[in-house]
mmCIF file of N, CA and C in Angstrom:
data_model
loop_
_atom_site.group_PDB
_atom_site.id
_atom_site.type_symbol
_atom_site.label_atom_id
_atom_site.label_comp_id
_atom_site.label_asym_id
_atom_site.label_seq_id
_atom_site.Cartn_x
_atom_site.Cartn_y
_atom_site.Cartn_z
ATOM 1 N N UNK A 1 8.058 4.412 -3.106
ATOM 2 C CA UNK A 1 8.879 5.242 -2.237
ATOM 3 C C UNK A 1 8.044 5.742 -1.054
ATOM 4 N N UNK A 2 6.810 6.149 -1.315
ATOM 5 C CA UNK A 2 5.969 6.658 -0.225
ATOM 6 C C UNK A 2 5.590 5.548 0.752
ATOM 7 N N UNK A 3 5.325 4.354 0.240
ATOM 8 C CA UNK A 3 5.034 3.224 1.107
ATOM 9 C C UNK A 3 6.233 2.859 1.965
ATOM 10 N N UNK A 4 7.413 2.994 1.388
ATOM 11 C CA UNK A 4 8.645 2.757 2.146
ATOM 12 C C UNK A 4 8.766 3.751 3.292
ATOM 13 N N UNK A 5 8.391 4.996 3.028
ATOM 14 C CA UNK A 5 8.414 6.011 4.080
ATOM 15 C C UNK A 5 7.483 5.659 5.235
ATOM 16 N N UNK A 6 6.312 5.137 4.903
ATOM 17 C CA UNK A 6 5.335 4.810 5.951
ATOM 18 C C UNK A 6 5.926 3.801 6.922
ATOM 19 N N UNK A 7 6.443 2.711 6.393
ATOM 20 C CA UNK A 7 6.899 1.689 7.340
ATOM 21 C C UNK A 7 8.250 1.993 7.953
ATOM 22 N N UNK A 8 9.101 2.772 7.297
ATOM 23 C CA UNK A 8 10.361 3.123 7.952
ATOM 24 C C UNK A 8 10.146 4.147 9.068
ATOM 25 N N UNK A 9 9.188 5.055 8.888
ATOM 26 C CA UNK A 9 8.889 6.014 9.953
ATOM 27 C C UNK A 9 8.348 5.315 11.196
ATOM 28 N N UNK A 10 7.572 4.259 10.989
ATOM 29 C CA UNK A 10 7.046 3.523 12.135
ATOM 30 C C UNK A 10 8.100 2.572 12.693
ATOM 31 N N UNK A 11 8.872 1.940 11.820
ATOM 32 C CA UNK A 11 9.858 0.954 12.270
ATOM 33 C C UNK A 11 10.951 1.578 13.127
ATOM 34 N N UNK A 12 11.182 2.866 12.984
ATOM 35 C CA UNK A 12 12.190 3.542 13.782
ATOM 36 C C UNK A 12 11.733 3.894 15.185
ATOM 37 N N UNK A 13 10.535 3.465 15.548
ATOM 38 C CA UNK A 13 9.990 3.775 16.876
ATOM 39 C C UNK A 13 9.697 2.482 17.620
ATOM 40 N N UNK A 14 9.159 2.607 18.815
ATOM 41 C CA UNK A 14 8.756 1.430 19.593
ATOM 42 C C UNK A 14 7.315 1.056 19.236
ATOM 43 N N UNK A 15 7.069 0.798 17.974
ATOM 44 C CA UNK A 15 5.711 0.507 17.497
ATOM 45 C C UNK A 15 5.171 -0.800 18.073
ATOM 46 N N UNK A 16 6.038 -1.741 18.401
ATOM 47 C CA UNK A 16 5.609 -3.051 18.868
ATOM 48 C C UNK A 16 4.873 -2.987 20.211
ATOM 49 N N UNK A 17 4.963 -1.861 20.898
ATOM 50 C CA UNK A 17 4.227 -1.695 22.153
ATOM 51 C C UNK A 17 2.754 -1.376 21.916
ATOM 52 N N UNK A 18 2.405 -0.993 20.706
ATOM 53 C CA UNK A 18 1.040 -0.591 20.367
ATOM 54 C C UNK A 18 0.548 -1.441 19.196
ATOM 55 N N UNK A 19 -0.428 -2.323 19.415
ATOM 56 C CA UNK A 19 -0.893 -3.238 18.368
ATOM 57 C C UNK A 19 -1.394 -2.539 17.104
ATOM 58 N N UNK A 20 -1.928 -1.350 17.221
ATOM 59 C CA UNK A 20 -2.435 -0.640 16.039
ATOM 60 C C UNK A 20 -1.310 -0.366 15.044
ATOM 61 N N UNK A 21 -0.148 -0.007 15.550
ATOM 62 C CA UNK A 21 0.971 0.257 14.658
ATOM 63 C C UNK A 21 1.516 -1.035 14.045
ATOM 64 N N UNK A 22 1.321 -2.160 14.720
ATOM 65 C CA UNK A 22 1.687 -3.450 14.137
ATOM 66 C C UNK A 22 0.867 -3.742 12.895
ATOM 67 N N UNK A 23 -0.432 -3.407 12.949
ATOM 68 C CA UNK A 23 -1.300 -3.592 11.778
ATOM 69 C C UNK A 23 -0.852 -2.692 10.627
ATOM 70 N N UNK A 24 -0.539 -1.456 10.937
ATOM 71 C CA UNK A 24 -0.081 -0.520 9.906
ATOM 72 C C UNK A 24 1.223 -1.028 9.296
ATOM 73 N N UNK A 25 2.118 -1.527 10.118
ATOM 74 C CA UNK A 25 3.381 -2.081 9.622
ATOM 75 C C UNK A 25 3.131 -3.270 8.702
ATOM 76 N N UNK A 26 2.213 -4.155 9.096
ATOM 77 C CA UNK A 26 1.906 -5.317 8.259
ATOM 78 C C UNK A 26 1.424 -4.883 6.886
ATOM 79 N N UNK A 27 0.447 -3.987 6.856
ATOM 80 C CA UNK A 27 -0.111 -3.536 5.581
ATOM 81 C C UNK A 27 0.958 -2.825 4.750
ATOM 82 N N UNK A 28 1.723 -1.941 5.372
ATOM 83 C CA UNK A 28 2.723 -1.169 4.640
ATOM 84 C C UNK A 28 3.813 -2.057 4.067
ATOM 85 N N UNK A 29 4.341 -2.977 4.856
ATOM 86 C CA UNK A 29 5.410 -3.853 4.365
ATOM 87 C C UNK A 29 4.875 -4.837 3.338
ATOM 88 N N UNK A 30 3.702 -5.411 3.595
ATOM 89 C CA UNK A 30 3.112 -6.387 2.672
ATOM 90 C C UNK A 30 2.890 -5.772 1.290
ATOM 91 N N UNK A 31 2.263 -4.616 1.249
ATOM 92 C CA UNK A 31 1.991 -4.001 -0.054
ATOM 93 C C UNK A 31 3.233 -3.368 -0.670
ATOM 94 N N UNK A 32 4.202 -2.997 0.129
ATOM 95 C CA UNK A 32 5.455 -2.505 -0.438
ATOM 96 C C UNK A 32 6.168 -3.638 -1.168
ATOM 97 N N UNK A 33 6.233 -4.814 -0.539
ATOM 98 C CA UNK A 33 6.887 -5.973 -1.170
ATOM 99 C C UNK A 33 6.138 -6.380 -2.434
ATOM 100 N N UNK A 34 4.807 -6.442 -2.364
ATOM 101 C CA UNK A 34 4.037 -6.816 -3.554
ATOM 102 C C UNK A 34 4.159 -5.782 -4.670
ATOM 103 N N UNK A 35 4.203 -4.517 -4.310
ATOM 104 C CA UNK A 35 4.358 -3.477 -5.325
ATOM 105 C C UNK A 35 5.717 -3.587 -6.016
ATOM 106 N N UNK A 36 6.763 -3.828 -5.259
ATOM 107 C CA UNK A 36 8.091 -4.015 -5.854
ATOM 108 C C UNK A 36 8.088 -5.254 -6.744
ATOM 109 N N UNK A 37 7.435 -6.326 -6.298
ATOM 110 C CA UNK A 37 7.321 -7.548 -7.096
ATOM 111 C C UNK A 37 6.638 -7.271 -8.436
ATOM 112 N N UNK A 38 5.488 -6.595 -8.404
ATOM 113 C CA UNK A 38 4.783 -6.283 -9.644
ATOM 114 C C UNK A 38 5.564 -5.290 -10.504
ATOM 115 N N UNK A 39 6.278 -4.378 -9.890
ATOM 116 C CA UNK A 39 7.115 -3.447 -10.647
ATOM 117 C C UNK A 39 8.185 -4.195 -11.421
ATOM 118 N N UNK A 40 8.811 -5.152 -10.779
ATOM 119 C CA UNK A 40 9.836 -5.954 -11.465
ATOM 120 C C UNK A 40 9.215 -6.763 -12.595
ATOM 121 N N UNK A 41 8.034 -7.338 -12.355
ATOM 122 C CA UNK A 41 7.352 -8.105 -13.406
ATOM 123 C C UNK A 41 7.045 -7.224 -14.613
ATOM 124 N N UNK A 42 6.582 -6.008 -14.368
ATOM 125 C CA UNK A 42 6.240 -5.123 -15.481
ATOM 126 C C UNK A 42 7.466 -4.516 -16.149
ATOM 127 N N UNK A 43 8.500 -4.211 -15.391
ATOM 128 C CA UNK A 43 9.697 -3.626 -15.998
ATOM 129 C C UNK A 43 10.476 -4.643 -16.833
ATOM 130 N N UNK A 44 10.454 -5.901 -16.418
ATOM 131 C CA UNK A 44 11.148 -6.940 -17.187
ATOM 132 C C UNK A 44 10.245 -7.550 -18.259
ATOM 133 N N UNK A 45 9.017 -7.083 -18.328
ATOM 134 C CA UNK A 45 8.021 -7.559 -19.298
ATOM 135 C C UNK A 45 7.769 -9.061 -19.161
ATOM 136 N N UNK A 46 7.911 -9.579 -17.961
ATOM 137 C CA UNK A 46 7.648 -10.995 -17.690
ATOM 138 C C UNK A 46 6.191 -11.333 -17.945
ATOM 139 N N UNK A 47 5.301 -10.378 -17.750
ATOM 140 C CA UNK A 47 3.871 -10.629 -17.944
ATOM 141 C C UNK A 47 3.544 -11.031 -19.371
ATOM 142 N N UNK A 48 4.375 -10.668 -20.338
ATOM 143 C CA UNK A 48 4.119 -11.076 -21.731
ATOM 144 C C UNK A 48 4.415 -12.551 -21.945
ATOM 145 N N UNK A 49 5.238 -13.137 -21.082
ATOM 146 C CA UNK A 49 5.571 -14.559 -21.200
ATOM 147 C C UNK A 49 4.562 -15.460 -20.495
ATOM 148 N N UNK A 50 3.649 -14.863 -19.756
ATOM 149 C CA UNK A 50 2.618 -15.627 -19.037
ATOM 150 C C UNK A 50 1.248 -15.098 -19.471
ATOM 151 N N UNK A 51 0.821 -15.417 -20.681
ATOM 152 C CA UNK A 51 -0.450 -14.860 -21.181
ATOM 153 C C UNK A 51 -1.691 -15.484 -20.535
ATOM 154 N N UNK A 52 -1.537 -16.604 -19.812
ATOM 155 C CA UNK A 52 -2.694 -17.252 -19.187
ATOM 156 C C UNK A 52 -3.236 -16.435 -18.014
ATOM 157 N N UNK A 53 -2.409 -15.582 -17.452
ATOM 158 C CA UNK A 53 -2.829 -14.776 -16.304
ATOM 159 C C UNK A 53 -3.538 -13.521 -16.803
ATOM 160 N N UNK A 54 -4.753 -13.262 -16.324
ATOM 161 C CA UNK A 54 -5.453 -12.030 -16.718
ATOM 162 C C UNK A 54 -4.861 -10.829 -15.958
ATOM 163 N N UNK A 55 -3.824 -10.232 -16.503
ATOM 164 C CA UNK A 55 -3.062 -9.213 -15.785
ATOM 165 C C UNK A 55 -3.872 -7.972 -15.450
ATOM 166 N N UNK A 56 -4.832 -7.613 -16.298
ATOM 167 C CA UNK A 56 -5.653 -6.441 -15.968
ATOM 168 C C UNK A 56 -6.532 -6.717 -14.750
ATOM 169 N N UNK A 57 -7.047 -7.945 -14.648
ATOM 170 C CA UNK A 57 -7.857 -8.318 -13.489
ATOM 171 C C UNK A 57 -6.989 -8.413 -12.239
ATOM 172 N N UNK A 58 -5.807 -8.982 -12.374
ATOM 173 C CA UNK A 58 -4.883 -9.078 -11.238
ATOM 174 C C UNK A 58 -4.527 -7.674 -10.742
ATOM 175 N N UNK A 59 -4.241 -6.770 -11.674
ATOM 176 C CA UNK A 59 -3.916 -5.396 -11.297
ATOM 177 C C UNK A 59 -5.066 -4.692 -10.613
ATOM 178 N N UNK A 60 -6.272 -4.920 -11.106
ATOM 179 C CA UNK A 60 -7.452 -4.302 -10.491
ATOM 180 C C UNK A 60 -7.650 -4.801 -9.062
ATOM 181 N N UNK A 61 -7.573 -6.113 -8.861
ATOM 182 C CA UNK A 61 -7.762 -6.655 -7.510
ATOM 183 C C UNK A 61 -6.622 -6.256 -6.576
ATOM 184 N N UNK A 62 -5.399 -6.234 -7.085
ATOM 185 C CA UNK A 62 -4.271 -5.829 -6.261
ATOM 186 C C UNK A 62 -4.419 -4.379 -5.814
ATOM 187 N N UNK A 63 -4.671 -3.488 -6.765
ATOM 188 C CA UNK A 63 -4.802 -2.067 -6.420
ATOM 189 C C UNK A 63 -6.028 -1.793 -5.561
ATOM 190 N N UNK A 64 -7.123 -2.494 -5.836
ATOM 191 C CA UNK A 64 -8.334 -2.321 -5.032
ATOM 192 C C UNK A 64 -8.135 -2.780 -3.600
ATOM 193 N N UNK A 65 -7.496 -3.935 -3.428
ATOM 194 C CA UNK A 65 -7.246 -4.424 -2.069
ATOM 195 C C UNK A 65 -6.230 -3.539 -1.352
ATOM 196 N N UNK A 66 -5.232 -3.060 -2.078
ATOM 197 C CA UNK A 66 -4.250 -2.158 -1.468
ATOM 198 C C UNK A 66 -4.931 -0.866 -1.019
ATOM 199 N N UNK A 67 -5.828 -0.336 -1.842
ATOM 200 C CA UNK A 67 -6.542 0.885 -1.481
ATOM 201 C C UNK A 67 -7.364 0.684 -0.212
ATOM 202 N N UNK A 68 -8.127 -0.398 -0.159
ATOM 203 C CA UNK A 68 -9.009 -0.630 0.991
ATOM 204 C C UNK A 68 -8.202 -0.865 2.266
ATOM 205 N N UNK A 69 -7.202 -1.737 2.195
ATOM 206 C CA UNK A 69 -6.431 -2.033 3.402
ATOM 207 C C UNK A 69 -5.560 -0.857 3.821
ATOM 208 N N UNK A 70 -5.018 -0.116 2.862
ATOM 209 C CA UNK A 70 -4.233 1.066 3.221
ATOM 210 C C UNK A 70 -5.120 2.152 3.815
ATOM 211 N N UNK A 71 -6.354 2.278 3.327
ATOM 212 C CA UNK A 71 -7.278 3.248 3.909
ATOM 213 C C UNK A 71 -7.564 2.900 5.365
ATOM 214 N N UNK A 72 -7.817 1.625 5.633
ATOM 215 C CA UNK A 72 -8.048 1.191 7.008
ATOM 216 C C UNK A 72 -6.804 1.438 7.854
ATOM 217 N N UNK A 73 -5.634 1.088 7.305
ATOM 218 C CA UNK A 73 -4.385 1.275 8.054
ATOM 219 C C UNK A 73 -4.104 2.753 8.300
ATOM 220 N N UNK A 74 -4.390 3.611 7.332
ATOM 221 C CA UNK A 74 -4.155 5.046 7.504
ATOM 222 C C UNK A 74 -5.073 5.626 8.573
ATOM 223 N N UNK A 75 -6.320 5.174 8.594
ATOM 224 C CA UNK A 75 -7.258 5.644 9.619
ATOM 225 C C UNK A 75 -6.821 5.146 10.995
ATOM 226 N N UNK A 76 -6.414 3.888 11.082
ATOM 227 C CA UNK A 76 -5.921 3.341 12.352
ATOM 228 C C UNK A 76 -4.675 4.097 12.795
ATOM 229 N N UNK A 77 -3.778 4.358 11.853
ATOM 230 C CA UNK A 77 -2.546 5.088 12.157
ATOM 231 C C UNK A 77 -2.861 6.486 12.679
ATOM 232 N N UNK A 78 -3.730 7.195 11.983
ATOM 233 C CA UNK A 78 -4.069 8.565 12.387
ATOM 234 C C UNK A 78 -4.780 8.597 13.737
ATOM 235 N N UNK A 79 -5.646 7.630 13.975
ATOM 236 C CA UNK A 79 -6.373 7.632 15.245
ATOM 237 C C UNK A 79 -5.505 7.178 16.419
ATOM 238 N N UNK A 80 -4.397 6.519 16.141
ATOM 239 C CA UNK A 80 -3.510 6.039 17.207
ATOM 240 C C UNK A 80 -2.446 7.047 17.601
ATOM 241 N N UNK A 81 -2.282 8.085 16.813
ATOM 242 C CA UNK A 81 -1.241 9.076 17.097
ATOM 243 C C UNK A 81 -1.764 10.069 18.117
ATOM 244 N N UNK A 82 -1.193 10.021 19.316
ATOM 245 C CA UNK A 82 -1.502 11.003 20.359
ATOM 246 C C UNK A 82 -0.207 11.342 21.086
ATOM 247 N N UNK A 83 -0.140 12.523 21.573
ATOM 248 C CA UNK A 83 1.065 12.955 22.296
ATOM 249 C C UNK A 83 1.234 12.205 23.614
ATOM 250 N N UNK A 84 0.137 11.703 24.161
ATOM 251 C CA UNK A 84 0.223 11.033 25.452
ATOM 252 C C UNK A 84 0.953 9.700 25.366
ATOM 253 N N UNK A 85 0.891 9.029 24.210
ATOM 254 C CA UNK A 85 1.517 7.714 24.108
ATOM 255 C C UNK A 85 3.020 7.797 24.343
ATOM 256 N N UNK A 86 3.702 8.529 23.515
ATOM 257 C CA UNK A 86 5.152 8.660 23.649
ATOM 258 C C UNK A 86 5.563 9.885 22.855
ATOM 259 N N UNK A 87 6.022 10.900 23.542
ATOM 260 C CA UNK A 87 6.237 12.184 22.880
ATOM 261 C C UNK A 87 7.372 12.166 21.868
ATOM 262 N N UNK A 88 8.418 11.366 22.075
ATOM 263 C CA UNK A 88 9.503 11.405 21.100
ATOM 264 C C UNK A 88 9.188 10.596 19.844
ATOM 265 N N UNK A 89 8.154 9.759 19.863
ATOM 266 C CA UNK A 89 7.714 9.041 18.666
ATOM 267 C C UNK A 89 6.601 9.775 17.934
ATOM 268 N N UNK A 90 6.082 10.823 18.523
ATOM 269 C CA UNK A 90 4.920 11.528 17.981
ATOM 270 C C UNK A 90 5.157 12.015 16.554
ATOM 271 N N UNK A 91 6.282 12.667 16.296
ATOM 272 C CA UNK A 91 6.545 13.214 14.959
ATOM 273 C C UNK A 91 6.645 12.119 13.906
ATOM 274 N N UNK A 92 7.295 11.018 14.222
ATOM 275 C CA UNK A 92 7.407 9.912 13.273
ATOM 276 C C UNK A 92 6.042 9.307 12.982
ATOM 277 N N UNK A 93 5.248 9.112 14.042
ATOM 278 C CA UNK A 93 3.926 8.536 13.835
ATOM 279 C C UNK A 93 3.009 9.476 13.074
ATOM 280 N N UNK A 94 3.092 10.761 13.343
ATOM 281 C CA UNK A 94 2.269 11.737 12.618
ATOM 282 C C UNK A 94 2.672 11.781 11.151
ATOM 283 N N UNK A 95 3.965 11.747 10.880
ATOM 284 C CA UNK A 95 4.431 11.741 9.492
ATOM 285 C C UNK A 95 4.015 10.456 8.786
ATOM 286 N N UNK A 96 4.089 9.339 9.482
ATOM 287 C CA UNK A 96 3.675 8.074 8.857
ATOM 288 C C UNK A 96 2.185 8.099 8.542
ATOM 289 N N UNK A 97 1.414 8.733 9.389
ATOM 290 C CA UNK A 97 -0.022 8.856 9.143
ATOM 291 C C UNK A 97 -0.280 9.689 7.889
ATOM 292 N N UNK A 98 0.427 10.804 7.766
ATOM 293 C CA UNK A 98 0.277 11.646 6.579
ATOM 294 C C UNK A 98 0.635 10.872 5.317
ATOM 295 N N UNK A 99 1.776 10.202 5.336
ATOM 296 C CA UNK A 99 2.207 9.468 4.147
ATOM 297 C C UNK A 99 1.323 8.261 3.869
ATOM 298 N N UNK A 100 0.717 7.685 4.908
ATOM 299 C CA UNK A 100 -0.220 6.586 4.681
ATOM 300 C C UNK A 100 -1.433 7.071 3.886
ATOM 301 N N UNK A 101 -1.904 8.273 4.182
ATOM 302 C CA UNK A 101 -3.016 8.817 3.401
ATOM 303 C C UNK A 101 -2.582 9.183 1.984
ATOM 304 N N UNK A 102 -1.356 9.623 1.810
ATOM 305 C CA UNK A 102 -0.844 9.909 0.463
ATOM 306 C C UNK A 102 -0.757 8.613 -0.341
ATOM 307 N N UNK A 103 -0.233 7.551 0.274
ATOM 308 C CA UNK A 103 -0.153 6.254 -0.408
ATOM 309 C C UNK A 103 -1.552 5.741 -0.726
ATOM 310 N N UNK A 104 -2.493 5.935 0.187
ATOM 311 C CA UNK A 104 -3.878 5.528 -0.053
ATOM 312 C C UNK A 104 -4.442 6.233 -1.275
ATOM 313 N N UNK A 105 -4.183 7.521 -1.408
ATOM 314 C CA UNK A 105 -4.692 8.250 -2.578
ATOM 315 C C UNK A 105 -3.993 7.772 -3.859
ATOM 316 N N UNK A 106 -2.743 7.412 -3.775
ATOM 317 C CA UNK A 106 -2.045 6.868 -4.958
ATOM 318 C C UNK A 106 -2.655 5.537 -5.384
ATOM 319 N N UNK A 107 -2.909 4.669 -4.414
ATOM 320 C CA UNK A 107 -3.550 3.389 -4.747
ATOM 321 C C UNK A 107 -4.979 3.596 -5.240
ATOM 322 N N UNK A 108 -5.676 4.614 -4.737
ATOM 323 C CA UNK A 108 -7.031 4.910 -5.223
ATOM 324 C C UNK A 108 -6.982 5.322 -6.687
ATOM 325 N N UNK A 109 -6.048 6.187 -7.028
ATOM 326 C CA UNK A 109 -5.893 6.583 -8.430
ATOM 327 C C UNK A 109 -5.509 5.414 -9.304
ATOM 328 N N UNK A 110 -4.614 4.578 -8.814
ATOM 329 C CA UNK A 110 -4.199 3.414 -9.581
ATOM 330 C C UNK A 110 -5.343 2.419 -9.734
ATOM 331 N N UNK A 111 -6.192 2.302 -8.723
ATOM 332 C CA UNK A 111 -7.371 1.445 -8.824
ATOM 333 C C UNK A 111 -8.312 1.960 -9.899
ATOM 334 N N UNK A 112 -8.501 3.268 -9.953
ATOM 335 C CA UNK A 112 -9.360 3.861 -10.982
ATOM 336 C C UNK A 112 -8.819 3.557 -12.373
ATOM 337 N N UNK A 113 -7.532 3.761 -12.587
ATOM 338 C CA UNK A 113 -6.950 3.501 -13.901
ATOM 339 C C UNK A 113 -6.948 2.009 -14.224
ATOM 340 N N UNK A 114 -6.772 1.160 -13.219
ATOM 341 C CA UNK A 114 -6.852 -0.286 -13.445
ATOM 342 C C UNK A 114 -8.281 -0.686 -13.829
ATOM 343 N N UNK A 115 -9.256 -0.041 -13.199
ATOM 344 C CA UNK A 115 -10.650 -0.324 -13.548
ATOM 345 C C UNK A 115 -10.950 0.087 -14.981
ATOM 346 N N UNK A 116 -10.468 1.251 -15.388
ATOM 347 C CA UNK A 116 -10.671 1.703 -16.775
ATOM 348 C C UNK A 116 -10.032 0.716 -17.746
ATOM 349 N N UNK A 117 -8.822 0.267 -17.445
ATOM 350 C CA UNK A 117 -8.129 -0.700 -18.296
ATOM 351 C C UNK A 117 -8.875 -2.028 -18.324
ATOM 352 N N UNK A 118 -9.318 -2.495 -17.167
ATOM 353 C CA UNK A 118 -10.049 -3.758 -17.093
ATOM 354 C C UNK A 118 -11.367 -3.675 -17.853
ATOM 355 N N UNK A 119 -12.048 -2.564 -17.700
ATOM 356 C CA UNK A 119 -13.341 -2.390 -18.368
ATOM 357 C C UNK A 119 -13.176 -2.327 -19.887
ATOM 358 N N UNK A 120 -12.134 -1.673 -20.368
ATOM 359 C CA UNK A 120 -11.918 -1.608 -21.809
ATOM 360 C C UNK A 120 -11.542 -2.978 -22.367
ATOM 361 N N UNK A 121 -10.884 -3.819 -21.551
ATOM 362 C CA UNK A 121 -10.545 -5.173 -21.986
ATOM 363 C C UNK A 121 -11.788 -6.048 -22.062
ATOM 364 N N UNK A 122 -12.716 -5.903 -21.108
ATOM 365 C CA UNK A 122 -13.892 -6.760 -21.091
ATOM 366 C C UNK A 122 -14.920 -6.326 -22.131
ATOM 367 N N UNK A 123 -14.877 -5.093 -22.591
ATOM 368 C CA UNK A 123 -15.836 -4.634 -23.587
ATOM 369 C C UNK A 123 -15.437 -5.049 -25.002
ATOM 370 N N UNK A 124 -14.213 -5.477 -25.203
ATOM 371 C CA UNK A 124 -13.765 -5.865 -26.551
ATOM 372 C C UNK A 124 -14.276 -7.208 -26.961
#
């Protein structure tokens, strides 16, 4: 839901005029789609039918990459928000920056828990 907020707040503006917001949109939409995909896989328990895939490792790499790229996107988003660019888009861009950092912290926490799960699997 928070990732959806990030890209909808930016998509409602003229973000295409500023390449930095294009990068933020790419990261936000890409990881939103992948997160929904993995949510469906886990809710339908499809992962139990594909035991060849190391799901703990996949989860660790997914969450780790999401954390790193979202952190970069959040920093780019925050550094690109200025009142001089376009004043009526300022509030949307500032809110998207805030939510990008919230999503980054969520992925950081999920990366930590994925690491704990992965580590407990490899120690067995």
